[in-house]
Amino acid sequence: MIMSHALFANLVGWAGVSLGFAMTYFQYHRARNIGIDGISLPTWAVFACMGIFWIAYGVARHSIVMIAGSALVFPWQLGIIRYLSPWKNRAVIFRCAGAIAVSSGLTTLAFGWSVGVLGTGVAMVFNRLPQILELIRDDDVDGVSTSAWMVGVLCSSLWVAFYVSEGLVAAIIVNVLALTGTAIIAGLAAWRQHGSIVRYRLASVFSTESV
């Protein structure tokens, strides 16, 4: 029996929804129980603001899958932001909200959904840069959940497949960019955390020998 196109799109889409929820919840759990070191406020603020755009886009496309992809993770994104002391960094929140309003909202109003989606893609690229910079410059990156970002790589891959099946070119481009950025974050986090483990073990060996 050959799987129908609509069924394939729905299966891939709901798998993306599930993994996106898992990634966000894992990062929330890490922020709450382990710490916020290595977790970037601008990155998650833009995630939350972009979620509002994607919900609106899903409504315009009459797609429950697209709506659920952002609506289900939105409360957990706000939870992560809460642990990052947004009240002390209100300017960051306002800048992120303003950037999404311009890149997504105004471009959509002026040129339509396809251009608005591409504008969101630009924001999606830049919103991963703060997290990448945190991973490069911070000594302690234990707060970053490598497993969550690796799940994010798979999640982005599923969304690419979903939008390919839907034939939405702008959304395909945007999610390929998101996939690339997420893969960079996952790779950097794994590399930095592995290096920290190696340095800790070496320090333990040398401290034992010196006793």
PDB file of C-alpha atoms in Angstrom:
ATOM      1  CA  MET A   1       0.000   0.000   0.000  1.00  0.00           C
ATOM      2  CA  ILE A   2       1.441   3.384  -1.060  1.00  0.00           C
ATOM      3  CA  MET A   3       1.308   6.133   1.542  1.00  0.00           C
ATOM      4  CA  SER A   4      -0.627   9.162   0.335  1.00  0.00           C
ATOM      5  CA  HIS A   5       1.098  12.522  -0.002  1.00  0.00           C
ATOM      6  CA  ALA A   6      -1.144  14.103   2.634  1.00  0.00           C
ATOM      7  CA  LEU A   7      -0.528  11.294   5.105  1.00  0.00           C
ATOM      8  CA  PHE A   8       3.239  11.526   4.640  1.00  0.00           C
ATOM      9  CA  ALA A   9       3.174  15.305   5.163  1.00  0.00           C
ATOM     10  CA  ASN A  10       1.107  14.925   8.333  1.00  0.00           C
ATOM     11  CA  LEU A  11       3.326  12.175   9.765  1.00  0.00           C
ATOM     12  CA  VAL A  12       6.493  14.164   9.122  1.00  0.00           C
ATOM     13  CA  GLY A  13       4.908  17.371  10.389  1.00  0.00           C
ATOM     14  CA  TRP A  14       3.649  15.882  13.649  1.00  0.00           C
ATOM     15  CA  ALA A  15       7.007  14.191  14.197  1.00  0.00           C
ATOM     16  CA  GLY A  16       8.577  17.649  13.856  1.00  0.00           C
ATOM     17  CA  VAL A  17       6.060  19.063  16.336  1.00  0.00           C
ATOM     18  CA  SER A  18       6.868  16.315  18.845  1.00  0.00           C
ATOM     19  CA  LEU A  19      10.625  16.702  18.562  1.00  0.00           C
ATOM     20  CA  GLY A  20      10.398  20.502  18.743  1.00  0.00           C
ATOM     21  CA  PHE A  21       8.435  20.162  21.954  1.00  0.00           C
ATOM     22  CA  ALA A  22      10.995  17.686  23.340  1.00  0.00           C
ATOM     23  CA  MET A  23      13.933  19.962  22.481  1.00  0.00           C
ATOM     24  CA  THR A  24      12.339  22.993  24.113  1.00  0.00           C
ATOM     25  CA  TYR A  25      11.240  21.100  27.211  1.00  0.00           C
ATOM     26  CA  PHE A  26      14.707  19.567  27.684  1.00  0.00           C
ATOM     27  CA  GLN A  27      16.268  23.030  27.526  1.00  0.00           C
ATOM     28  CA  TYR A  28      13.668  24.365  29.970  1.00  0.00           C
ATOM     29  CA  HIS A  29      14.371  21.480  32.341  1.00  0.00           C
ATOM     30  CA  ARG A  30      18.101  22.193  32.115  1.00  0.00           C
ATOM     31  CA  ALA A  31      17.648  25.909  32.790  1.00  0.00           C
ATOM     32  CA  ARG A  32      15.452  25.161  35.804  1.00  0.00           C
ATOM     33  CA  ASN A  33      17.449  22.341  37.389  1.00  0.00           C
ATOM     34  CA  ILE A  34      21.060  22.809  36.270  1.00  0.00           C
ATOM     35  CA  GLY A  35      21.598  26.457  35.424  1.00  0.00           C
ATOM     36  CA  ILE A  36      21.501  29.043  32.688  1.00  0.00           C
ATOM     37  CA  ASP A  37      25.227  29.135  31.836  1.00  0.00           C
ATOM     38  CA  GLY A  38      25.611  29.066  28.085  1.00  0.00           C
ATOM     39  CA  ILE A  39      21.916  29.747  27.402  1.00  0.00           C
ATOM     40  CA  SER A  40      21.394  32.917  25.376  1.00  0.00           C
ATOM     41  CA  LEU A  41      18.529  35.289  26.170  1.00  0.00           C
ATOM     42  CA  PRO A  42      18.485  36.861  22.658  1.00  0.00           C
ATOM     43  CA  THR A  43      18.275  33.414  21.061  1.00  0.00           C
ATOM     44  CA  TRP A  44      15.270  32.314  23.088  1.00  0.00           C
ATOM     45  CA  ALA A  45      13.585  35.710  22.950  1.00  0.00           C
ATOM     46  CA  VAL A  46      13.698  35.572  19.157  1.00  0.00           C
ATOM     47  CA  PHE A  47      12.484  31.955  19.223  1.00  0.00           C
ATOM     48  CA  ALA A  48       9.414  33.079  21.183  1.00  0.00           C
ATOM     49  CA  CYS A  49       8.745  36.107  18.982  1.00  0.00           C
ATOM     50  CA  MET A  50       9.140  34.039  15.822  1.00  0.00           C
ATOM     51  CA  GLY A  51       6.683  31.529  17.240  1.00  0.00           C
ATOM     52  CA  ILE A  52       3.957  34.174  17.088  1.00  0.00           C
ATOM     53  CA  PHE A  53       4.710  34.700  13.384  1.00  0.00           C
ATOM     54  CA  TRP A  54       4.674  30.962  12.611  1.00  0.00           C
ATOM     55  CA  ILE A  55       1.344  30.547  14.414  1.00  0.00           C
ATOM     56  CA  ALA A  56      -0.104  33.346  12.277  1.00  0.00           C
ATOM     57  CA  TYR A  57       1.383  31.747   9.154  1.00  0.00           C
ATOM     58  CA  GLY A  58      -0.163  28.423  10.108  1.00  0.00           C
ATOM     59  CA  VAL A  59      -3.544  30.097  10.527  1.00  0.00           C
ATOM     60  CA  ALA A  60      -3.167  31.695   7.076  1.00  0.00           C
ATOM     61  CA  ARG A  61      -2.286  28.297   5.581  1.00  0.00           C
ATOM     62  CA  HIS A  62      -5.097  26.561   7.522  1.00  0.00           C
ATOM     63  CA  SER A  63      -2.510  24.106   8.866  1.00  0.00           C
ATOM     64  CA  ILE A  64      -3.017  22.675  12.338  1.00  0.00           C
ATOM     65  CA  VAL A  65       0.439  21.103  12.144  1.00  0.00           C
ATOM     66  CA  MET A  66       2.120  24.464  11.547  1.00  0.00           C
ATOM     67  CA  ILE A  67       0.121  26.120  14.327  1.00  0.00           C
ATOM     68  CA  ALA A  68       0.914  23.331  16.795  1.00  0.00           C
ATOM     69  CA  GLY A  69       4.623  23.465  15.913  1.00  0.00           C
ATOM     70  CA  SER A  70       4.924  26.865  17.588  1.00  0.00           C
ATOM     71  CA  ALA A  71       1.926  27.027  19.913  1.00  0.00           C
ATOM     72  CA  LEU A  72       2.884  23.955  21.952  1.00  0.00           C
ATOM     73  CA  VAL A  73       6.434  25.140  22.656  1.00  0.00           C
ATOM     74  CA  PHE A  74       5.608  28.800  23.284  1.00  0.00           C
ATOM     75  CA  PRO A  75       4.884  28.423  27.047  1.00  0.00           C
ATOM     76  CA  TRP A  76       8.159  26.536  27.565  1.00  0.00           C
ATOM     77  CA  GLN A  77      10.085  29.174  25.619  1.00  0.00           C
ATOM     78  CA  LEU A  78       8.653  31.781  27.983  1.00  0.00           C
ATOM     79  CA  GLY A  79       9.700  29.561  30.881  1.00  0.00           C
ATOM     80  CA  ILE A  80      13.300  29.493  29.653  1.00  0.00           C
ATOM     81  CA  ILE A  81      13.258  33.263  29.194  1.00  0.00           C
ATOM     82  CA  ARG A  82      11.977  33.703  32.759  1.00  0.00           C
ATOM     83  CA  TYR A  83      15.096  31.997  34.128  1.00  0.00           C
ATOM     84  CA  LEU A  84      17.272  34.388  32.082  1.00  0.00           C
ATOM     85  CA  SER A  85      16.131  37.452  34.084  1.00  0.00           C
ATOM     86  CA  PRO A  86      14.383  39.310  31.243  1.00  0.00           C
ATOM     87  CA  TRP A  87      13.319  42.101  33.611  1.00  0.00           C
ATOM     88  CA  LYS A  88      17.002  43.004  33.961  1.00  0.00           C
ATOM     89  CA  ASN A  89      17.503  42.888  30.204  1.00  0.00           C
ATOM     90  CA  ARG A  90      14.381  44.575  28.914  1.00  0.00           C
ATOM     91  CA  ALA A  91      16.316  46.271  26.129  1.00  0.00           C
ATOM     92  CA  VAL A  92      17.265  42.844  24.743  1.00  0.00           C
ATOM     93  CA  ILE A  93      13.624  41.745  24.732  1.00  0.00           C
ATOM     94  CA  PHE A  94      12.498  44.956  23.016  1.00  0.00           C
ATOM     95  CA  ARG A  95      15.235  44.673  20.378  1.00  0.00           C
ATOM     96  CA  CYS A  96      14.312  41.068  19.625  1.00  0.00           C
ATOM     97  CA  ALA A  97      10.601  41.834  19.419  1.00  0.00           C
ATOM     98  CA  GLY A  98      11.309  44.844  17.207  1.00  0.00           C
ATOM     99  CA  ALA A  99      13.544  42.838  14.895  1.00  0.00           C
ATOM    100  CA  ILE A 100      10.842  40.192  14.372  1.00  0.00           C
ATOM    101  CA  ALA A 101       8.162  42.848  13.941  1.00  0.00           C
ATOM    102  CA  VAL A 102      10.187  44.368  11.108  1.00  0.00           C
ATOM    103  CA  SER A 103      11.660  41.251   9.461  1.00  0.00           C
ATOM    104  CA  SER A 104       8.483  39.179   9.704  1.00  0.00           C
ATOM    105  CA  GLY A 105       5.482  41.398  10.381  1.00  0.00           C
ATOM    106  CA  LEU A 106       6.145  44.452   8.221  1.00  0.00           C
ATOM    107  CA  THR A 107       7.542  42.451   5.302  1.00  0.00           C
ATOM    108  CA  THR A 108       4.458  40.218   5.349  1.00  0.00           C
ATOM    109  CA  LEU A 109       2.118  43.209   5.375  1.00  0.00           C
ATOM    110  CA  ALA A 110       4.047  44.876   2.565  1.00  0.00           C
ATOM    111  CA  PHE A 111       4.879  41.944   0.281  1.00  0.00           C
ATOM    112  CA  GLY A 112       2.916  38.884   1.391  1.00  0.00           C
ATOM    113  CA  TRP A 113       3.558  35.711   3.332  1.00  0.00           C
ATOM    114  CA  SER A 114       6.371  34.314   1.174  1.00  0.00           C
ATOM    115  CA  VAL A 115       8.546  37.394   1.644  1.00  0.00           C
ATOM    116  CA  GLY A 116       7.604  37.500   5.324  1.00  0.00           C
ATOM    117  CA  VAL A 117       8.770  33.904   5.703  1.00  0.00           C
ATOM    118  CA  LEU A 118      12.092  34.783   4.049  1.00  0.00           C
ATOM    119  CA  GLY A 119      12.420  37.761   6.387  1.00  0.00           C
ATOM    120  CA  THR A 120      11.858  35.405   9.276  1.00  0.00           C
ATOM    121  CA  GLY A 121      14.611  33.212   7.861  1.00  0.00           C
ATOM    122  CA  VAL A 122      17.065  36.092   8.170  1.00  0.00           C
ATOM    123  CA  ALA A 123      16.021  36.497  11.812  1.00  0.00           C
ATOM    124  CA  MET A 124      16.373  32.735  12.358  1.00  0.00           C
ATOM    125  CA  VAL A 125      19.983  32.908  11.182  1.00  0.00           C
ATOM    126  CA  PHE A 126      20.843  35.866  13.379  1.00  0.00           C
ATOM    127  CA  ASN A 127      19.015  34.497  16.415  1.00  0.00           C
ATOM    128  CA  ARG A 128      21.375  31.544  16.548  1.00  0.00           C
ATOM    129  CA  LEU A 129      24.470  33.756  16.466  1.00  0.00           C
ATOM    130  CA  PRO A 130      24.257  34.801  20.165  1.00  0.00           C
ATOM    131  CA  GLN A 131      24.067  31.135  21.201  1.00  0.00           C
ATOM    132  CA  ILE A 132      27.041  30.322  18.959  1.00  0.00           C
ATOM    133  CA  LEU A 133      29.030  33.229  20.416  1.00  0.00           C
ATOM    134  CA  GLU A 134      28.157  32.085  23.956  1.00  0.00           C
ATOM    135  CA  LEU A 135      29.546  28.649  23.143  1.00  0.00           C
ATOM    136  CA  ILE A 136      32.730  30.117  21.701  1.00  0.00           C
ATOM    137  CA  ARG A 137      33.599  32.613  24.418  1.00  0.00           C
ATOM    138  CA  ASP A 138      32.173  31.199  27.681  1.00  0.00           C
ATOM    139  CA  ASP A 139      34.283  28.828  29.758  1.00  0.00           C
ATOM    140  CA  ASP A 140      31.266  27.121  31.308  1.00  0.00           C
ATOM    141  CA  VAL A 141      28.744  25.821  28.764  1.00  0.00           C
ATOM    142  CA  ASP A 142      27.199  23.108  30.939  1.00  0.00           C
ATOM    143  CA  GLY A 143      23.865  24.916  30.791  1.00  0.00           C
ATOM    144  CA  VAL A 144      23.536  24.124  27.094  1.00  0.00           C
ATOM    145  CA  SER A 145      21.794  20.831  26.452  1.00  0.00           C
ATOM    146  CA  THR A 146      23.729  19.154  23.644  1.00  0.00           C
ATOM    147  CA  SER A 147      21.136  16.413  23.385  1.00  0.00           C
ATOM    148  CA  ALA A 148      18.348  18.996  23.038  1.00  0.00           C
ATOM    149  CA  TRP A 149      20.130  20.771  20.184  1.00  0.00           C
ATOM    150  CA  MET A 150      20.847  17.439  18.497  1.00  0.00           C
ATOM    151  CA  VAL A 151      17.138  16.698  18.714  1.00  0.00           C
ATOM    152  CA  GLY A 152      16.706  20.149  17.194  1.00  0.00           C
ATOM    153  CA  VAL A 153      18.810  19.090  14.195  1.00  0.00           C
ATOM    154  CA  LEU A 154      16.492  16.153  13.589  1.00  0.00           C
ATOM    155  CA  CYS A 155      13.479  18.376  14.197  1.00  0.00           C
ATOM    156  CA  SER A 156      14.649  20.931  11.612  1.00  0.00           C
ATOM    157  CA  SER A 157      15.264  18.097   9.150  1.00  0.00           C
ATOM    158  CA  LEU A 158      11.681  16.940   9.596  1.00  0.00           C
ATOM    159  CA  TRP A 159      10.346  20.455   9.031  1.00  0.00           C
ATOM    160  CA  VAL A 160      12.399  20.706   5.840  1.00  0.00           C
ATOM    161  CA  ALA A 161      10.814  17.438   4.670  1.00  0.00           C
ATOM    162  CA  PHE A 162       7.358  18.721   5.662  1.00  0.00           C
ATOM    163  CA  TYR A 163       7.683  21.944   3.709  1.00  0.00           C
ATOM    164  CA  VAL A 164       9.149  20.093   0.729  1.00  0.00           C
ATOM    165  CA  SER A 165       6.049  17.893   0.730  1.00  0.00           C
ATOM    166  CA  GLU A 166       3.897  21.034   0.929  1.00  0.00           C
ATOM    167  CA  GLY A 167       5.838  22.730  -1.873  1.00  0.00           C
ATOM    168  CA  LEU A 168       6.450  25.923   0.146  1.00  0.00           C
ATOM    169  CA  VAL A 169       9.765  27.148  -1.274  1.00  0.00           C
ATOM    170  CA  ALA A 170      10.292  30.074   1.092  1.00  0.00           C
ATOM    171  CA  ALA A 171       9.685  27.873   4.131  1.00  0.00           C
ATOM    172  CA  ILE A 172      12.072  25.239   2.742  1.00  0.00           C
ATOM    173  CA  ILE A 173      14.864  27.819   2.431  1.00  0.00           C
ATOM    174  CA  VAL A 174      14.209  29.157   5.926  1.00  0.00           C
ATOM    175  CA  ASN A 175      14.236  25.736   7.556  1.00  0.00           C
ATOM    176  CA  VAL A 176      17.417  24.693   5.736  1.00  0.00           C
ATOM    177  CA  LEU A 177      19.063  27.781   7.244  1.00  0.00           C
ATOM    178  CA  ALA A 178      17.645  26.885  10.661  1.00  0.00           C
ATOM    179  CA  LEU A 179      18.941  23.336  10.281  1.00  0.00           C
ATOM    180  CA  THR A 180      22.439  24.619   9.492  1.00  0.00           C
ATOM    181  CA  GLY A 181      22.519  26.955  12.491  1.00  0.00           C
ATOM    182  CA  THR A 182      21.161  24.327  14.849  1.00  0.00           C
ATOM    183  CA  ALA A 183      23.745  21.800  13.653  1.00  0.00           C
ATOM    184  CA  ILE A 184      26.535  24.318  14.341  1.00  0.00           C
ATOM    185  CA  ILE A 185      25.248  24.914  17.884  1.00  0.00           C
ATOM    186  CA  ALA A 186      24.930  21.186  18.574  1.00  0.00           C
ATOM    187  CA  GLY A 187      28.441  20.540  17.258  1.00  0.00           C
ATOM    188  CA  LEU A 188      30.004  23.394  19.232  1.00  0.00           C
ATOM    189  CA  ALA A 189      28.225  22.373  22.434  1.00  0.00           C
ATOM    190  CA  ALA A 190      29.378  18.769  22.083  1.00  0.00           C
ATOM    191  CA  TRP A 191      32.963  19.848  21.330  1.00  0.00           C
ATOM    192  CA  ARG A 192      33.179  22.352  24.215  1.00  0.00           C
ATOM    193  CA  GLN A 193      31.616  20.015  26.762  1.00  0.00           C
ATOM    194  CA  HIS A 194      33.822  17.126  25.682  1.00  0.00           C
ATOM    195  CA  GLY A 195      36.847  19.402  26.073  1.00  0.00           C
ATOM    196  CA  SER A 196      35.716  20.359  29.571  1.00  0.00           C
ATOM    197  CA  ILE A 197      35.461  16.691  30.561  1.00  0.00           C
ATOM    198  CA  VAL A 198      38.948  15.976  29.205  1.00  0.00           C
ATOM    199  CA  ARG A 199      40.443  18.969  31.042  1.00  0.00           C
ATOM    200  CA  TYR A 200      38.724  17.922  34.283  1.00  0.00           C
ATOM    201  CA  ARG A 201      40.065  14.387  34.043  1.00  0.00           C
ATOM    202  CA  LEU A 202      43.582  15.597  33.274  1.00  0.00           C
ATOM    203  CA  ALA A 203      43.466  18.005  36.212  1.00  0.00           C
ATOM    204  CA  SER A 204      42.296  15.178  38.472  1.00  0.00           C
ATOM    205  CA  VAL A 205      45.159  12.932  37.322  1.00  0.00           C
ATOM    206  CA  PHE A 206      47.811  15.575  37.883  1.00  0.00           C
ATOM    207  CA  SER A 207      46.394  16.636  41.245  1.00  0.00           C
ATOM    208  CA  THR A 208      46.429  12.975  42.393  1.00  0.00           C
ATOM    209  CA  GLU A 209      50.029  12.494  41.265  1.00  0.00           C
ATOM    210  CA  SER A 210      51.180  15.595  43.080  1.00  0.00           C
ATOM    211  CA  VAL A 211      49.857  14.375  46.434  1.00  0.00           C
TER     212      VAL A 211
END
